[in-house]
Coordinates of C-alpha atoms and ligand atoms in Angstrom, one line a residue:
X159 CA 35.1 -16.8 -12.7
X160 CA 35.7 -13.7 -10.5
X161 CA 38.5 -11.1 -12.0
X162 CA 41.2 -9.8 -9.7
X163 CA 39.8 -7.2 -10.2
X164 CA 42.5 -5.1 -8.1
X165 CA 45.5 -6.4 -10.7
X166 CA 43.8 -5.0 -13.6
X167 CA 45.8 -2.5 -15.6
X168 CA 44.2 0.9 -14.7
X169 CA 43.8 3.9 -17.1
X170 CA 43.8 7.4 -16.2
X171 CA 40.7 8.7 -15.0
X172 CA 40.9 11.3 -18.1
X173 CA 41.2 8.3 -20.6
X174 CA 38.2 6.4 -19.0
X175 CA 36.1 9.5 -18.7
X176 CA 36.5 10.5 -22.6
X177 CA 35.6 6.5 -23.4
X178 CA 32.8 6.8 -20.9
X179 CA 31.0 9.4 -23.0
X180 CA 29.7 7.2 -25.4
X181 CA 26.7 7.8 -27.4
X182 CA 23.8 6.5 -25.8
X183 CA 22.4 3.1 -27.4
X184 CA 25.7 2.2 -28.7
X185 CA 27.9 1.3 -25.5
X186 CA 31.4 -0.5 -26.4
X187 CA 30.9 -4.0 -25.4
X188 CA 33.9 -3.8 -23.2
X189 CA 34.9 -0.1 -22.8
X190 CA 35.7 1.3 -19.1
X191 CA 33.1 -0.1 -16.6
X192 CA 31.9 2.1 -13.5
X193 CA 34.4 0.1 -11.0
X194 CA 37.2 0.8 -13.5
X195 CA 36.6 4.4 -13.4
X196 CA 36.4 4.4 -9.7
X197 CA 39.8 2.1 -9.5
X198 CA 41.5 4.7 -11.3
X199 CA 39.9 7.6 -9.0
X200 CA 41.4 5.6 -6.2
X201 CA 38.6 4.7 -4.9
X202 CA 38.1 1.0 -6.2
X203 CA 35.1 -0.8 -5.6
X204 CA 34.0 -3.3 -3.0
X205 CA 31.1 -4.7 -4.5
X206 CA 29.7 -4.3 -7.7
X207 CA 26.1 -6.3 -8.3
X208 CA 24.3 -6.1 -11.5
X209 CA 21.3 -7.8 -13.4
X210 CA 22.1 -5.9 -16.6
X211 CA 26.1 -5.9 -17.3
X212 CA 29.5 -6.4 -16.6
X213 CA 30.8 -3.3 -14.7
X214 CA 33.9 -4.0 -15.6
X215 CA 35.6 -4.1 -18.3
X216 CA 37.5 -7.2 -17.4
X217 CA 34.2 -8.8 -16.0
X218 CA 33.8 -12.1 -17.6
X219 CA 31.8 -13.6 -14.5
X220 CA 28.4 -14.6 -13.5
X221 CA 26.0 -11.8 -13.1
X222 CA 23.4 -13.6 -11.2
X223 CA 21.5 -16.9 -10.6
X224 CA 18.0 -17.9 -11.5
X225 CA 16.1 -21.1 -10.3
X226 CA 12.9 -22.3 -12.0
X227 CA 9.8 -23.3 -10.4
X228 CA 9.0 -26.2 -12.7
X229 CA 12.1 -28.5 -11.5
X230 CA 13.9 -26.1 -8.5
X231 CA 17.1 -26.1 -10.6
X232 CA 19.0 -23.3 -11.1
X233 CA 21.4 -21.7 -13.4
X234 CA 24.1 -19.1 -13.3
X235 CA 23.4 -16.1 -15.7
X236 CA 26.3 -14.5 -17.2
X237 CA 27.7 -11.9 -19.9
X238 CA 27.9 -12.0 -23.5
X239 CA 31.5 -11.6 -23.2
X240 CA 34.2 -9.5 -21.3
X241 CA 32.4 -6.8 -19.9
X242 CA 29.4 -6.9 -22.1
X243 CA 25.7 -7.0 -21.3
X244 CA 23.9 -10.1 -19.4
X245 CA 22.9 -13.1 -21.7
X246 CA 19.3 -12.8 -20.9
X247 CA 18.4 -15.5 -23.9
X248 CA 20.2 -18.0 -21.6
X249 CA 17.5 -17.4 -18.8
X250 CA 14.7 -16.7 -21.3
X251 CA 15.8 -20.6 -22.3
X252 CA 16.2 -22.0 -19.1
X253 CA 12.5 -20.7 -17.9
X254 CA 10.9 -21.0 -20.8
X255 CA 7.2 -22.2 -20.1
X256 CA 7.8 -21.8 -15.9
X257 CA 8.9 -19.3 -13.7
X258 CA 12.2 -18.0 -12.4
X259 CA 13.0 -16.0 -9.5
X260 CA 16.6 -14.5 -8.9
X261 CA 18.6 -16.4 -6.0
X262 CA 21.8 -15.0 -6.1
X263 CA 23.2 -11.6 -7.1
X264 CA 26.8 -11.8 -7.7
X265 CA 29.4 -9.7 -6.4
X266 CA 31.9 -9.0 -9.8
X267 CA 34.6 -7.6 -7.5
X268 CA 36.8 -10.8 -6.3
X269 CA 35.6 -10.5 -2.9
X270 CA 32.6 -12.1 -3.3
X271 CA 29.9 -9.9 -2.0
X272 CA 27.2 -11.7 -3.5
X273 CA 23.2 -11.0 -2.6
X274 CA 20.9 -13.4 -1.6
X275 CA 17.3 -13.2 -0.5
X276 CA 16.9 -11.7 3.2
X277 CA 17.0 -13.3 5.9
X278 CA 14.0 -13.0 9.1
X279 CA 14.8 -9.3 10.7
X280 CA 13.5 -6.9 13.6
X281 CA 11.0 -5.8 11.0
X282 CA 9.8 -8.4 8.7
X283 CA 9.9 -11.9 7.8
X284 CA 12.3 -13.7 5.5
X285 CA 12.2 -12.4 2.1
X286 CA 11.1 -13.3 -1.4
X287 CA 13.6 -13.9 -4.2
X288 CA 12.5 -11.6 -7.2
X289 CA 10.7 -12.9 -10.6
X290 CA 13.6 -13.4 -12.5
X291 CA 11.4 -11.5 -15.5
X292 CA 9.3 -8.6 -14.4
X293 CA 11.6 -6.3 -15.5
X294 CA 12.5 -6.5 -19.3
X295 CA 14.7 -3.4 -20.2
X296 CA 17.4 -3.0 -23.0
X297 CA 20.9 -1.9 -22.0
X298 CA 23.2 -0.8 -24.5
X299 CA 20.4 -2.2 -27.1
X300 CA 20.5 -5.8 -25.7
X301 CA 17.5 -7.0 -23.7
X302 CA 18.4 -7.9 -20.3
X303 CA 16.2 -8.1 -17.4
X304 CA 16.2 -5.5 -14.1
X305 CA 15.5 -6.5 -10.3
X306 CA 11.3 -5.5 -9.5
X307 CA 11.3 -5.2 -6.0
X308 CA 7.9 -5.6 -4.4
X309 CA 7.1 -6.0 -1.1
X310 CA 8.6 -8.8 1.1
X311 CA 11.2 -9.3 -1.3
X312 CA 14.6 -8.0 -1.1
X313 CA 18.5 -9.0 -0.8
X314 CA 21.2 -9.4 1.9
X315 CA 24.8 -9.8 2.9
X316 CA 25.8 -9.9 6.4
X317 CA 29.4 -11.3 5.9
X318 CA 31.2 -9.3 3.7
X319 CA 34.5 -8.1 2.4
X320 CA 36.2 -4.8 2.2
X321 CA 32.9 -2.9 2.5
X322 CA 33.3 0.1 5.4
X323 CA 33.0 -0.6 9.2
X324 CA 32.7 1.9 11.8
X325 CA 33.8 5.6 10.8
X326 CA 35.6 4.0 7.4
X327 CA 35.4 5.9 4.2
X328 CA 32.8 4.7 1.3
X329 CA 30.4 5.4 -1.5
X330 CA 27.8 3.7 -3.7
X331 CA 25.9 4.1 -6.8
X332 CA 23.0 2.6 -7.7
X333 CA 20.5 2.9 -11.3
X334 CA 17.3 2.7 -9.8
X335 CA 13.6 4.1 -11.3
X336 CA 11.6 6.9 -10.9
X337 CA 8.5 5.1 -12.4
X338 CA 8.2 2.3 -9.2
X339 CA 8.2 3.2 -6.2
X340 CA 6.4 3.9 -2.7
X341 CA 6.2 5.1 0.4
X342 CA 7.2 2.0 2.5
X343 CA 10.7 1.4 4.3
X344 CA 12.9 0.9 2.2
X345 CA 13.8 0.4 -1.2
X346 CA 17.5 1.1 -0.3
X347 CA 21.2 0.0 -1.4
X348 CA 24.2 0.2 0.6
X349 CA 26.0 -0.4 4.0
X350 CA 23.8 -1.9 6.8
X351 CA 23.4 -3.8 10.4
X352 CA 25.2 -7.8 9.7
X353 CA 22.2 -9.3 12.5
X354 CA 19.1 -7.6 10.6
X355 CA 18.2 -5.4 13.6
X356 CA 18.2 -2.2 14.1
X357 CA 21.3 -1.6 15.9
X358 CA 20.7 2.3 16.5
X359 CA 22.0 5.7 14.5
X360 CA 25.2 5.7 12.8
X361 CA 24.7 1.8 11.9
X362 CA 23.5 2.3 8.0
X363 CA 24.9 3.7 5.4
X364 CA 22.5 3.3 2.2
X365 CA 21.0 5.2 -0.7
X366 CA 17.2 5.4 -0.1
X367 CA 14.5 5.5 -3.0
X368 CA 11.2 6.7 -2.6
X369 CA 8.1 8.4 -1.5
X370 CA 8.6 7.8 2.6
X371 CA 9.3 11.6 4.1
X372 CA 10.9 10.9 7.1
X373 CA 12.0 14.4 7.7
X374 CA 10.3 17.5 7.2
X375 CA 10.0 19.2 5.0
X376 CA 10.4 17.1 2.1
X377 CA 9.4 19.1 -1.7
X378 CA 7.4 18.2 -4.1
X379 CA 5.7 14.8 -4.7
X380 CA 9.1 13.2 -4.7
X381 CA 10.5 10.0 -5.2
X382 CA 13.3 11.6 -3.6
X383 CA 17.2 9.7 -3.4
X384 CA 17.9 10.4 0.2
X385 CA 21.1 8.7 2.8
X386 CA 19.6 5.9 4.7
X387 CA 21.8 6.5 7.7
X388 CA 19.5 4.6 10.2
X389 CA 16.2 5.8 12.2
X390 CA 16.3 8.1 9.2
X391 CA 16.2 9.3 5.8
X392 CA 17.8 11.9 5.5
X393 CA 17.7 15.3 2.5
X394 CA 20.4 17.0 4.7
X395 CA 22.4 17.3 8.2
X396 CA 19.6 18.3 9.8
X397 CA 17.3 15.7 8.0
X398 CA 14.7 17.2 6.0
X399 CA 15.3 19.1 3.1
X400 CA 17.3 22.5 2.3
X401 CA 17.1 22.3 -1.2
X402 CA 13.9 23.7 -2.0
X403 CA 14.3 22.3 -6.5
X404 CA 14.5 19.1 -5.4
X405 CA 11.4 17.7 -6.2
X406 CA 11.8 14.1 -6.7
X407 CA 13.0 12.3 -9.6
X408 CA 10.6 10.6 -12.1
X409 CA 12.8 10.0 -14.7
X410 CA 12.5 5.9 -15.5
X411 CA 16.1 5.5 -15.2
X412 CA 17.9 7.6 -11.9
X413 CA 21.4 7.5 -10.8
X414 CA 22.0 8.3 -7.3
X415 CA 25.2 8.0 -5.4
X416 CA 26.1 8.7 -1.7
X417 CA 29.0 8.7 0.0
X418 CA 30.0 9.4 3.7
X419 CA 33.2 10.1 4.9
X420 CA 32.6 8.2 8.4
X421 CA 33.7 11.2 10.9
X422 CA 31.5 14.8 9.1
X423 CA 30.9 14.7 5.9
X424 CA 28.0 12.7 3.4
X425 CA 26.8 13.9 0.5
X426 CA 24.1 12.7 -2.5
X427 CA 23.3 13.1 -6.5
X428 CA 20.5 12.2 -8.5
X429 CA 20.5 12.1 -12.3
X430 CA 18.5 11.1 -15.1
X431 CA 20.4 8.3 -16.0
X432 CA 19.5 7.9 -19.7
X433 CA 20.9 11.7 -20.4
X434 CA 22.7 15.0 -18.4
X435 CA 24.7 14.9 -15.6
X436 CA 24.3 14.6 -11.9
X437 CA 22.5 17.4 -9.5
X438 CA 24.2 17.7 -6.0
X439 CA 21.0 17.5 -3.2
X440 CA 22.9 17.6 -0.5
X441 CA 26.8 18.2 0.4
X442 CA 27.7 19.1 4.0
X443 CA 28.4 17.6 7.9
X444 CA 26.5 14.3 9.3
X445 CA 23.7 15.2 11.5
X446 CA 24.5 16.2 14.7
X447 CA 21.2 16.5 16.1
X448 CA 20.8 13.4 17.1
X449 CA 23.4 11.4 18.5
X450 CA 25.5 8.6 16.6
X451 CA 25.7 9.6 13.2
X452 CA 29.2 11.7 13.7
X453 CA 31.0 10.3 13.6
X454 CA 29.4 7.1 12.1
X455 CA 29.7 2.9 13.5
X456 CA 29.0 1.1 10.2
X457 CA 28.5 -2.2 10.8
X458 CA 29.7 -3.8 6.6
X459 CA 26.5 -5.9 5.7
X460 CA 24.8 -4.7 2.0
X461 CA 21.4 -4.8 1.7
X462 CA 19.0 -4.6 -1.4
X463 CA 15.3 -2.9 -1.6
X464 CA 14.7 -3.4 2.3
X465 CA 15.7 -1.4 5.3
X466 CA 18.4 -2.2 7.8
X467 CA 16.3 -4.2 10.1
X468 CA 14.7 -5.6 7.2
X469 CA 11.8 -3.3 7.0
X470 CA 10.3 -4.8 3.7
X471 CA 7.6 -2.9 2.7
X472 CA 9.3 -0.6 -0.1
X473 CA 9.1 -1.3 -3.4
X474 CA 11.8 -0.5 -6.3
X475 CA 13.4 -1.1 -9.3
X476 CA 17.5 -1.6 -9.6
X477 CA 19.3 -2.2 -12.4
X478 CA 22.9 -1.6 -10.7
X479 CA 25.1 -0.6 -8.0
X480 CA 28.4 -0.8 -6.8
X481 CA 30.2 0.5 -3.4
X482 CA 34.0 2.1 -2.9
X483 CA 36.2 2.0 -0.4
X484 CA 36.8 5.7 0.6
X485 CA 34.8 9.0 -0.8
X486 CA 34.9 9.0 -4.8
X487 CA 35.7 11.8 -6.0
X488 CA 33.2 14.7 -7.8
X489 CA 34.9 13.8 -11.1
X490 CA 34.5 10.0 -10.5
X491 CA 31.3 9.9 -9.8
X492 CA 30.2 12.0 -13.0
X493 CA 32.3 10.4 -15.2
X494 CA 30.3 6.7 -14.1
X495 CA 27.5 9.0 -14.5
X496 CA 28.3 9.6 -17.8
X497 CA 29.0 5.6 -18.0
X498 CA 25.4 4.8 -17.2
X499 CA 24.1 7.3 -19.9
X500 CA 26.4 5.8 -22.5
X501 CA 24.1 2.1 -22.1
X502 CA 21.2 3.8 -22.6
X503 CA 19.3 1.9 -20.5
X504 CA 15.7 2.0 -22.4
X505 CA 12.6 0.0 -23.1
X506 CA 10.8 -2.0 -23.1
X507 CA 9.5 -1.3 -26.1
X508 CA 5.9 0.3 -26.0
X509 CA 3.2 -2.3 -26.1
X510 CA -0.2 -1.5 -27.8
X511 CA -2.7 -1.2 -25.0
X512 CA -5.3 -3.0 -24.6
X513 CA -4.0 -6.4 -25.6
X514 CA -2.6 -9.6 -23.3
X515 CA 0.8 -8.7 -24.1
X516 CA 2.7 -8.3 -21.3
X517 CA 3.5 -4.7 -20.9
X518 CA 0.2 -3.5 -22.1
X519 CA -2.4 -1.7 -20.0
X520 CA -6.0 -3.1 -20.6
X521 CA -9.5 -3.1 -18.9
X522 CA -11.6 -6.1 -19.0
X523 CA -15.2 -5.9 -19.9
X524 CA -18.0 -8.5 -18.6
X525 CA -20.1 -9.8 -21.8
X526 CA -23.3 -11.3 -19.7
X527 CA -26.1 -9.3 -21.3
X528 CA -27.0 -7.8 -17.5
X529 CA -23.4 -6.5 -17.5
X530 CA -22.0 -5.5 -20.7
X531 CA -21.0 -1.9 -19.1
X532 CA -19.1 -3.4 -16.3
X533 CA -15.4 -3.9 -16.0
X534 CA -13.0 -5.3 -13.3
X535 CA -12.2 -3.3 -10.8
X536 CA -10.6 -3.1 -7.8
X537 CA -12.4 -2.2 -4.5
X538 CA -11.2 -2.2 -0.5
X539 CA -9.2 -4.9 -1.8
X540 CA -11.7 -6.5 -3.1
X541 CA -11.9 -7.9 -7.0
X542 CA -15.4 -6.8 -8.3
X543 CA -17.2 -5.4 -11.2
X544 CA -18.6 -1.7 -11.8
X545 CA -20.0 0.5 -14.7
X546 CA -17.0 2.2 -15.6
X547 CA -18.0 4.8 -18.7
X548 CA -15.9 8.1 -19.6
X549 CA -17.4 10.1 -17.4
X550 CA -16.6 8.0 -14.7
X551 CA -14.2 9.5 -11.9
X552 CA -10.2 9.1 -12.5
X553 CA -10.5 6.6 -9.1
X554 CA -13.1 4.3 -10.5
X555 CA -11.0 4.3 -14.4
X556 CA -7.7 3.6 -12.4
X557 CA -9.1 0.5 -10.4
X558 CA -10.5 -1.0 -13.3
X559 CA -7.1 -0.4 -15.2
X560 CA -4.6 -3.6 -14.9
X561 CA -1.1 -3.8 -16.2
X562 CA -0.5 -7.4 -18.0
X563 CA 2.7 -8.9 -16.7
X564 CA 4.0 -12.2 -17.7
X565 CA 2.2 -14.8 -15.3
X566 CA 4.0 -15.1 -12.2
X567 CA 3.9 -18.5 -11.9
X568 CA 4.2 -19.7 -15.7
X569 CA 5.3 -17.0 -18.2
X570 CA 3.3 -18.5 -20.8
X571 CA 0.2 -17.7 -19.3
X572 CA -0.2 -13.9 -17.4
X573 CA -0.5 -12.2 -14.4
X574 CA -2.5 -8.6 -13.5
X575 CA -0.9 -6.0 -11.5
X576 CA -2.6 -2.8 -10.5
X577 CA -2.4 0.4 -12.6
X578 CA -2.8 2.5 -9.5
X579 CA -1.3 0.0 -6.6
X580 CA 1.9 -1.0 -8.1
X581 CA 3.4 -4.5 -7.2
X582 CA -0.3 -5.9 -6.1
X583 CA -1.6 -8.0 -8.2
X584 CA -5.4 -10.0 -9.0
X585 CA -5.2 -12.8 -7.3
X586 CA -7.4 -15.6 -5.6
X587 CA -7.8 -17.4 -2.3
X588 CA -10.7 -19.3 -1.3
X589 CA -11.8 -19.0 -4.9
X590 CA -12.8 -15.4 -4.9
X591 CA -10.5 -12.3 -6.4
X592 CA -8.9 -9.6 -4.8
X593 CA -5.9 -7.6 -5.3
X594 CA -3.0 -8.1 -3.2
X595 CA 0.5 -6.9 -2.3
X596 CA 2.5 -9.8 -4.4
X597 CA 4.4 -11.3 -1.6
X598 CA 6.9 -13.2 -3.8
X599 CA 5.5 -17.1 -2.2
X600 CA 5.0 -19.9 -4.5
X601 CA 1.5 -19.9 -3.7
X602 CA 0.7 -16.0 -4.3
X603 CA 2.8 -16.5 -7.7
X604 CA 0.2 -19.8 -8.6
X605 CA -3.2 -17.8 -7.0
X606 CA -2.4 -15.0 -9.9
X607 CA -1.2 -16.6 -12.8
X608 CA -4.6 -17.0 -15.2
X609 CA -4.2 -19.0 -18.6
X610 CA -6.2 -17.0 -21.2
X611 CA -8.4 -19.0 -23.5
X612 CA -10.5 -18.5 -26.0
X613 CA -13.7 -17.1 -24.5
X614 CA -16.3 -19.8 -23.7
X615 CA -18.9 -17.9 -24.8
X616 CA -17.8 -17.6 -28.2
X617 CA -15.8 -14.9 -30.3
X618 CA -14.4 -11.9 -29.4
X619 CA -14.1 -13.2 -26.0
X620 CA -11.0 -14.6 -23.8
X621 CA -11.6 -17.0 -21.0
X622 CA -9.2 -17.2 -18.1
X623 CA -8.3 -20.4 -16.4
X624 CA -6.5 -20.6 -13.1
X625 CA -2.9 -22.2 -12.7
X626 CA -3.5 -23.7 -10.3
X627 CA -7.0 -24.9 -10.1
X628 CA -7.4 -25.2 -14.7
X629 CA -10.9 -26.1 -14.5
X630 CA -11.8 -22.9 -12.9
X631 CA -12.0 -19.4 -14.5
X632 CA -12.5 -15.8 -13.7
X633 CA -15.8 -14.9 -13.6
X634 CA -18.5 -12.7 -11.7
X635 CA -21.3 -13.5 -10.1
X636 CA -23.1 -10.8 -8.1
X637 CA -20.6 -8.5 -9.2
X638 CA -18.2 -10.0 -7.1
X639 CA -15.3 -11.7 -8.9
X640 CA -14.2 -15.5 -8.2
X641 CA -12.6 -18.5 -10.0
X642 CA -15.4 -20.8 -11.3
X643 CA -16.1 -24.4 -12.4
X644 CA -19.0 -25.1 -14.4
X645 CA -21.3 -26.6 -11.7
X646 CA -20.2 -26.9 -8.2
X647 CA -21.0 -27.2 -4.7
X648 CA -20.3 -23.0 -4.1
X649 CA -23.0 -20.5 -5.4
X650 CA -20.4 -18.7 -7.9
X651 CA -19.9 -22.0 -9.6
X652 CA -23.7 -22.3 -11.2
X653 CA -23.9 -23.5 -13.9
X654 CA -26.6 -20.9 -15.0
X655 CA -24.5 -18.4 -17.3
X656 CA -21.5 -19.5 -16.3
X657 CA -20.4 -19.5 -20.0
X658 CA -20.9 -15.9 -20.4
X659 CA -19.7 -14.5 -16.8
X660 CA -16.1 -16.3 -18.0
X661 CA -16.3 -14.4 -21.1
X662 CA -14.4 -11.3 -21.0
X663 CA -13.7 -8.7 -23.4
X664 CA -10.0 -7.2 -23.5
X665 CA -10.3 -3.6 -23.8
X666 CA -8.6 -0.4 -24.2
X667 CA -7.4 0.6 -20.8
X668 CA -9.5 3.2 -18.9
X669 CA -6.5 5.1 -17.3
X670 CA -3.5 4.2 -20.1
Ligands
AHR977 O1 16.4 4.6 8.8 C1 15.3 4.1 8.2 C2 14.9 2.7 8.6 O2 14.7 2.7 10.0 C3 16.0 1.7 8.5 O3 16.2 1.3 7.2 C4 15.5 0.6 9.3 O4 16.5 -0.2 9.9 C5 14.8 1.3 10.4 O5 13.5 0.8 10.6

């Protein structure tokens, strides 16, 4: 049920901010949400999308939609109760023993702003729906699940309500993390083109996450919020930079907000968003040095971890977000600030490396007598073994360093991302391994889902078996990796130590 949101009773803004300063960890099921705090600024919100939690306090909605691979049915995730945290149990139910992806995001204001994958744009083709489980956090000590953005994946609206059009007033918030992220366009939230092109400058209006400098200079090693204002990222009016502390923001958990006034004025904050308060990066006129940003022609549609013209090669976490009509206010944006550090967002709990838990970081050591030095790595792309050893360069321990993740395509079985190329993953096609960008298809999800086993080589050992083709397992053969069967038609299935090349050993990670 969507709340009317705009009847609700509304507390002073002094009220909600003393409630809002919670202690972390132990966040009042239904105290003041962040679109309460902005209603009673006067700034009320427009859309409000979360994974994690009601962001109101009346909320007593849907958060969002999963559907499962094994049947293609799909159910509607909701809160615990009035404007508490998402009932995660109810999707770890639903997909137990398959694989969910997120199909719907919904909008918890009344007007129904709700995210769905993105449609075909200039830039990129029609995107993937998230796993509905690659993100297991805790919120307010409950464990809920974030949105893992990888590339070709990402979220749209093009017909929306209330959100700014032309030189309108708005801002946005959004908990994103400083822990996944790259250099691709454009892991962004906010205001965008409604027909997925790029419609010129002046035609976006979004928060921007990550590594991609579009404007010089840009300090430090970043990731850096900046205001996704179209053909741009921009630090300041005159694009790059003229803060020379802001560095980036590596904190796990960042809140950043923007807001643009439509005719001169935009302006952004970053915080760690499990403690302190917000840093100012830039406050000031739109950009003037090119044409069409002042005063602005936004065009209303929201996007999610792509670019306006659906540029989808970013990659990005998100948690939450919500957009205003008109400029919140200093005040109001600290004191949902202060709101997000009161859920103490956290976890997941530390996993012991070097185990198949997902979570944990491991290497995997070959246990054929030629090869009992050699570990998988990653190489050009390719899935191969080398002699790693501790005095092995930082390069060579990183590629042969995988992240387990529940498997993709079953979350009974698991899946390996890279420690050093975050959201690619070990995969196969034509029965040999490489790592790839995850692309979020049904096929990439079943090509790197492996089944571990106990080794067939004996003990001490695991064995993994392909989803999708069970009789075959990870093995090497001339150092180069493949999926096996006992016997076959292809060289890499001999029979002659086949046993032992599918025997791994699950090791402490080289690079933690
Ligand atoms: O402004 C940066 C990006 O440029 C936009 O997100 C995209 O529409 C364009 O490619």
């Amino acid at each position: 049920m969507k709340m009317p949101t705009r009847r609700l009773a509304v507390p002073s803004l002094l009220a909600i901010v003393a409630a809002a300063v919670a202690v972390p960890g132990v966040a009042p099921a239904a105290g003041p949400g962040p679109c309460d705090i902005y209603a009673s600024a006067g700034t009320p919100c427009v859309a409000a999308h979360s994974t994690t939690r009601a962001l109101f306090a009346a909320y007593n909605g849907n958060l969002y939609q999963v559907r499962r691979a094994s049947d293609n049915t799909t159910r509607n995730i909701g809160v615990l109760a009035a404007g508490d945290y998402a009932n995660a149990a109810s999707q770890d139910s639903f997909c137990a023993n398959t694989a969910c992806v997120i199909t719907i995001i919904y909008d918890q204001t009344s007007r129904h702003n709700d995210l769905t994958p993105a449609p075909p744009g200039g830039v990129g083709g029609q995107d993937a729906p998230v796993p509905a489980d690659a993100l297991p956090v805790t919120a307010g000590g409950h464990n809920v699940y974030g949105v893992l953005v990888s590339q070709r994946m990402g979220y749209r609206d093009n017909s929306t309500s209330g959100i700014a059009t032309g030189s309108q007033p708005e801002g946005m918030y959004a908990v994103m993390s400083g822990t996944h992220f790259n250099s691709g366009c454009c892991f962004d939230y906010g205001n965008a083109e409604t027909n997925n092109l790029d419609n010129g400058n002046g035609h976006m209006d979004a928060i921007y996450f990550g590594t991609l400098c579009w404007f010089s200079p840009c300090n430090g090693a970043g990731p850096w919020v900046m205001a996704d204002l179209e053909n741009g990222l921009f630090q300041s009016n005159t694009g790059g930079s003229q803060n020379a502390g802001y560095t980036g923001n590596r904190n796990p958990y960042v809140t950043a907000t923007l807001k643009n006034n439509g005719t001169n004025f935009f302006a952004f904050k970053d915080g760690n968003a499990q403690s302190g308060g917000l840093a100012t990066r830039f406050s000031g006129a739109l950009p003037t040095f090119r044409p069409g940003y002042s005063p602005m022609q936004k065009e209303g549609a929201i996007i999610l971890g792509i670019g306006g013209d659906n540029s989808n090669s970013a990659i990005g976490n998100f948690f939450e977000g919500a957009m205003t009509q008109g400029v919140p206010s200093d005040a109001a944006e600290n004191a949902v600030h202060a709101n997000i550090v009161s859920v103490g967002y956290g976890g997941p709990s530390p996993v012991a490396g070097g185990t198949l838990n997902p979570g944990s970081t491991l290497s995997l050591r070959a246990t054929t007598a030629c090869c009992t030095t050699r570990y998988i790595r990653h190489q050009n792309n390719n899935a191969v073994t080398s002699v790693i050893s501790s005095g092995s360069s930082a390069l060579d321990k990183a590629d042969g360093s995988w992240i387990v993740r529940r498997g993709l395509a079953n979350n009974s079985c698991v899946s390996f991302e890279s420690r050093n190329f975050p959201g690619e993953f070990l995969r196969h096609q034509n029965f040999q391994l490489f790592r790839h960008p995850m692309d979020g298809t049904t096929l990439f999800r079943q090509d790197a889902t492996f089944c571990p086993q106990a080794g067939r080589s004996g003990t001490g050992t695991t064995s993994f078996a392909s989803l999708n083709f069970p009789t075959r397992f990870i093995r090497h053969f001339n150092n180069t990796l493949y999926i096996a069967s006992n016997g076959g038609s292809n060289a890499f299935d001999s029979a002659t130590s086949w046993a032992a090349d599918v025997s791994w050993v699950v090791s402490s990670p080289w690079t933690p």
